[in-house]
Amino acid sequence: MFLKVNFGDLDSNSSSLWVNSVRDWILPFAESWVRGGSLKRGRLTRGILPQYLEYGLKCVKKWGIDKVYLETKTRKDLYIRICRTFYNLQPALRDCTTATLQKSLRFLNGPRLPAKFFDIAWLSVHGKLFVRGNLKFLSVSDRMCPLGCQQEETMEHFITECWGGRQIWQEITSKLKIPRLQSLTYPDIVYGVTSQVADIDRGTMHLIITTIKYYHWHTRTRVSIHSEPFNHEKAVNLILPELRWIRSIEHGDMDVSRILSLPLVELVEQLKKGSLSPETVLHVYMEKSLEVNKEVNCLTDFLSECETQVQEVKKQQEKGLLYGVPITLKDNVGYKGHNSNCGLVHFLGVEDAEDSAVVQVLKKQGAIPFVKTNVPQSLINFDCSNSIYGQTLNPHNHKKTCGGSSGGEGALIAGGGAILGVGTDVLGSIRMPSSFCGIYGLKPSGDRLSLSPLYDCSGSVLVAVSMPGPMARDVDSLALFMKAVLCDDLFQLDPTVPPVPFNDEIYNSRKRLTIGFYDTDGYFLPHPSMRRAVQETKTLLEEAGHKLVPFPPMRIEYALNDLCVRGFFADGGTTLVEKFLPDIVDPNLKQQLFLYKIPNIVKKMAAFFMRPVFPRIANHVEAHCGCSSVKDLWKHYTAIKEYRGDFISEWRKLGLDALLCPMLGPAFNVGHPGKLFAAFGFTMLFNILNLPVGVLPVTRVTPEDEAELKHYKGYYNDPWDKEVIKAMEGGVGLPVAVQCVALQWQEEQCLRLMKEVEAVTRGCVDPPPPSI
C-alpha cells in the first residue's frame, strides 16, 4: 500500500507532477544541499528539516543525483538510473555504511510517510529494499549465484535465468491466475509494465512485481548468509499474504462493490459468520481509500500495523462487536509509533507513546485501524488544509471544502473509502465535515468517552468541551460504535469516564417524543436550504406522531463571543500562535492567525472604531482579547455554568426529550471558512452547553435555494453576510443536514431522535450529485 500511495505507476505522463513535487517540496527544504553544500540539521529558510527528509536526501546525494537531474528527468528516468547503479554494484552502494542503510530502511518502513512528497527518498532506497539483511553478501568478493547456477549474480540472472526464480514466478502465476506474469520481459520487471493487464492497473502490477522480487531476494539471502536450503514454497507463502487485497489472488469471485455497499451492522454479521474474511474487507477498503485519496487528498498516514492486527483479531476467542471492521482515525487521535501533528510542523517527528484509550478499546472489540486522515492546520478551522499535506476536497464537488477539523474523515467516508471513523469535536469538528460531506456524526457529552491521549493546540477544553466521536454512513453505525466503546475495558483504562454502558432500551424505544426546534438563531441567518431542512423535517416528524415545540435559542451572540471565543482564547491566542512559529501558515488560516497575533490593545481599539458600523464583527474581535486575569477566568467559568443552568431550565419547562436545530451547510467553497469563523455559532453552542449532538443529512440544495441565496442580506448586512453568498454559491445538489440534541449523558436519546429523523427523511438525500 505504501508503494502505491507514494509511487503509483511509472507512466511518463506523470512527469510534470513529479517535477512540481521536487520544486515545491524537496528543493525549498534543502536549499544548501541543492547548491552543493552540506546537508545540515537545524533551521533552514523555510523551517526545520525533518529527520526522515534528511535521510532521504542523503541517500539521493549518495547516488550523485543533482538538482538539474531532479528538475528535468521523470520519475521513470530516476528509477532506471538507480536500478542500474544498484544492480551494477557501483561504489555508490558499496560505500554506504550499514548505519546509513538501516536509517534508510527505518525511514522507509516508519510512521512518517506523507503521501506524494518523498518519491525521491523512496526511489533512492528502492534497490536497497531488496538487500535488507544481505550486507555481508554484497561485501564479499564472490558474487556468484547462491543457488549453484555457476553464474554471476546479476540482475538479469536474478530476474530471468535462475532456476529458483523461475520456480517462484511459476507458482505465483498459478496462484494469482494472471498468465501475463509468466510472459513478463526483463524491462517489464525492472522498469515497470507499460500496459494494463486484464483488470489490473499498472500501479497494482508494479506492486505485485516488487513484492515478488523482494521476497525472492530475501529467500536467496537466507541461502547466502545462513546457508539455509532454498525453499521456493516458503517464498511463495510469504508473498501471497502480502497481496491478498488484489481480487485475482484468492477472491476471484469477490464482489468488491457489494462489500463497499454493506452497512456496518450487516458487514459485522457477514464477518462473524465467516462469509467474509477480515483480510478481504481490510484490503478492499485499503484499495478504495487509495482511490478516494487520489481524488480528494484525505490520507496522511498508513498504519502498517493493521496487517498484524488483522491476524490477531482472527485469533480472538470471543468476537467483538466490531470484529474485522476496518476503521480510520483523525490525525490527532493517538496511535502508538505514529505521529499526531495536528497539521503543524511543530509536532512533526514526535511519535505517540501509546494508543489512545478509545483506540485500545476499539482494537479489543475487533476493529482494525488502517489509516489516519487529514486536518486543518492547528485544528481551529472548518476548512481542511495545512502546509504538510495540503488541501482536502469535498468528494461531491471538488470546488468545495470537506469541512473541518475532522475533514479527512468526512471526505474518506463520503467517498466510500471507509465505513467507520473516529473524529474529535471541540467547536463542531465532527459535525461540520459530516454536514458538508453528507454523512452521519456524533459528538458525545464531555467525559462520556476518554480524551486520553488526544491532541489539540489551544489547551482550552474546559471552555468548549472536546470529545472523540464516531463518523459513519448511518445512525445504527454510530450506535454500534458507542455500544462497543462504552464497556468495562474503557472504564478500566480511564477511571475519569463514568462507568455507564450504552442503554439499548432507550435507543430502541418507540415512545413518542417531545422535540424542541428552531430554524434560525437570530445571529447568523441560515442558508435558505438550512431553514427548509428544519421545517421539512419538523413536518415529517409531526406526521410520524411526535410533538414539536418551538424552542428559541438563548443569547447566541453572548454564548459565541463572551463564553466561547473569550474562553477559548483566554490567553489572547498566544498558546496557539506559538505552535505556528516554525511553520508556513496555510493560506486558509492567515486571516484567523492575523487576528490572534494582534496585541490586545489593538484589538480593543479596532473593536471600538468598528462598533458603530459593524457591531457584530467588533464584538467578535474584542472577544479575542480573552480573559484579563485569573480572577476574570474564574468569573468566566461561573458565567458558563449559569448559562448552562438557564438553558436546561428552559428545556425542562417545555418538557423536551430532544432538540432539532439547523446545521451549517451546504459545503463552503474552498478558502472561505477562515473568513467566517462566526459560522461556528451553529455548532459551538452545544460544546459550551456540553450536550450530546448528532448530525445527519436530510435533503439537498435545490435550484430554488440557490436562486434565493442571491438575495441573501443576513441579519446585519455586514461583510460577513456578504461573504456568505461567495462561500455558499454553487451548491445545487449538495447535502444539507440538521442537528439532533439531547441532555448531558443522554447519547442514546440523541441517537434515538437521529434514528427517527433518518426514518422519516429516507430517500431525501439520494442519489448523490455527480463529482465535479
PDB file of C-alpha atoms in Angstrom, residues 518 520-524 551-565 619 636 638-650 681-682 684-686 688-689 716:
ATOM      1  CA  TYR A 518     -35.712  26.310  15.829  1.00  0.00           C
ATOM      2  CA  THR A 520     -32.526  30.269  12.989  1.00  0.00           C
ATOM      3  CA  ASP A 521     -30.560  31.576  15.936  1.00  0.00           C
ATOM      4  CA  GLY A 522     -31.079  35.299  15.218  1.00  0.00           C
ATOM      5  CA  TYR A 523     -27.345  35.883  14.884  1.00  0.00           C
ATOM      6  CA  PHE A 524     -26.252  34.209  11.634  1.00  0.00           C
ATOM      7  CA  PHE A 551     -37.557  26.498  21.313  1.00  0.00           C
ATOM      8  CA  PRO A 552     -35.876  29.836  20.517  1.00  0.00           C
ATOM      9  CA  PRO A 553     -32.148  29.698  21.359  1.00  0.00           C
ATOM     10  CA  MET A 554     -30.896  31.905  24.183  1.00  0.00           C
ATOM     11  CA  ARG A 555     -28.456  34.811  23.686  1.00  0.00           C
ATOM     12  CA  ILE A 556     -26.426  33.237  20.880  1.00  0.00           C
ATOM     13  CA  GLU A 557     -24.085  36.206  20.416  1.00  0.00           C
ATOM     14  CA  TYR A 558     -23.332  36.194  24.139  1.00  0.00           C
ATOM     15  CA  ALA A 559     -22.673  32.440  24.045  1.00  0.00           C
ATOM     16  CA  LEU A 560     -20.434  32.679  20.975  1.00  0.00           C
ATOM     17  CA  ASN A 561     -18.341  35.716  21.890  1.00  0.00           C
ATOM     18  CA  ASP A 562     -18.394  36.149  25.662  1.00  0.00           C
ATOM     19  CA  LEU A 563     -18.480  32.484  26.630  1.00  0.00           C
ATOM     20  CA  CYS A 564     -16.866  30.544  23.794  1.00  0.00           C
ATOM     21  CA  VAL A 565     -14.359  32.801  21.994  1.00  0.00           C
ATOM     22  CA  ASN A 619     -17.798  42.278  19.411  1.00  0.00           C
ATOM     23  CA  HIS A 636     -15.880  33.268  33.038  1.00  0.00           C
ATOM     24  CA  THR A 638     -19.083  30.778  36.523  1.00  0.00           C
ATOM     25  CA  ALA A 639     -20.855  32.517  33.631  1.00  0.00           C
ATOM     26  CA  ILE A 640     -20.709  29.319  31.590  1.00  0.00           C
ATOM     27  CA  LYS A 641     -22.293  27.321  34.431  1.00  0.00           C
ATOM     28  CA  GLU A 642     -25.041  29.907  34.799  1.00  0.00           C
ATOM     29  CA  TYR A 643     -25.779  29.855  31.060  1.00  0.00           C
ATOM     30  CA  ARG A 644     -25.961  26.068  31.089  1.00  0.00           C
ATOM     31  CA  GLY A 645     -28.358  26.230  34.020  1.00  0.00           C
ATOM     32  CA  ASP A 646     -30.635  28.747  32.274  1.00  0.00           C
ATOM     33  CA  PHE A 647     -30.687  26.665  29.086  1.00  0.00           C
ATOM     34  CA  ILE A 648     -31.582  23.427  30.876  1.00  0.00           C
ATOM     35  CA  SER A 649     -34.255  25.193  32.947  1.00  0.00           C
ATOM     36  CA  GLU A 650     -35.974  26.342  29.764  1.00  0.00           C
ATOM     37  CA  GLY A 681     -22.139  29.567  16.182  1.00  0.00           C
ATOM     38  CA  PHE A 682     -24.410  26.806  14.875  1.00  0.00           C
ATOM     39  CA  MET A 684     -20.172  25.650  19.300  1.00  0.00           C
ATOM     40  CA  LEU A 685     -23.309  26.300  21.380  1.00  0.00           C
ATOM     41  CA  PHE A 686     -23.541  22.635  22.281  1.00  0.00           C
ATOM     42  CA  ILE A 688     -20.395  25.259  25.620  1.00  0.00           C
ATOM     43  CA  LEU A 689     -23.512  23.516  26.970  1.00  0.00           C
ATOM     44  CA  TYR A 716     -26.579  42.721   9.729  1.00  0.00           C
TER      45      TYR A 716
END
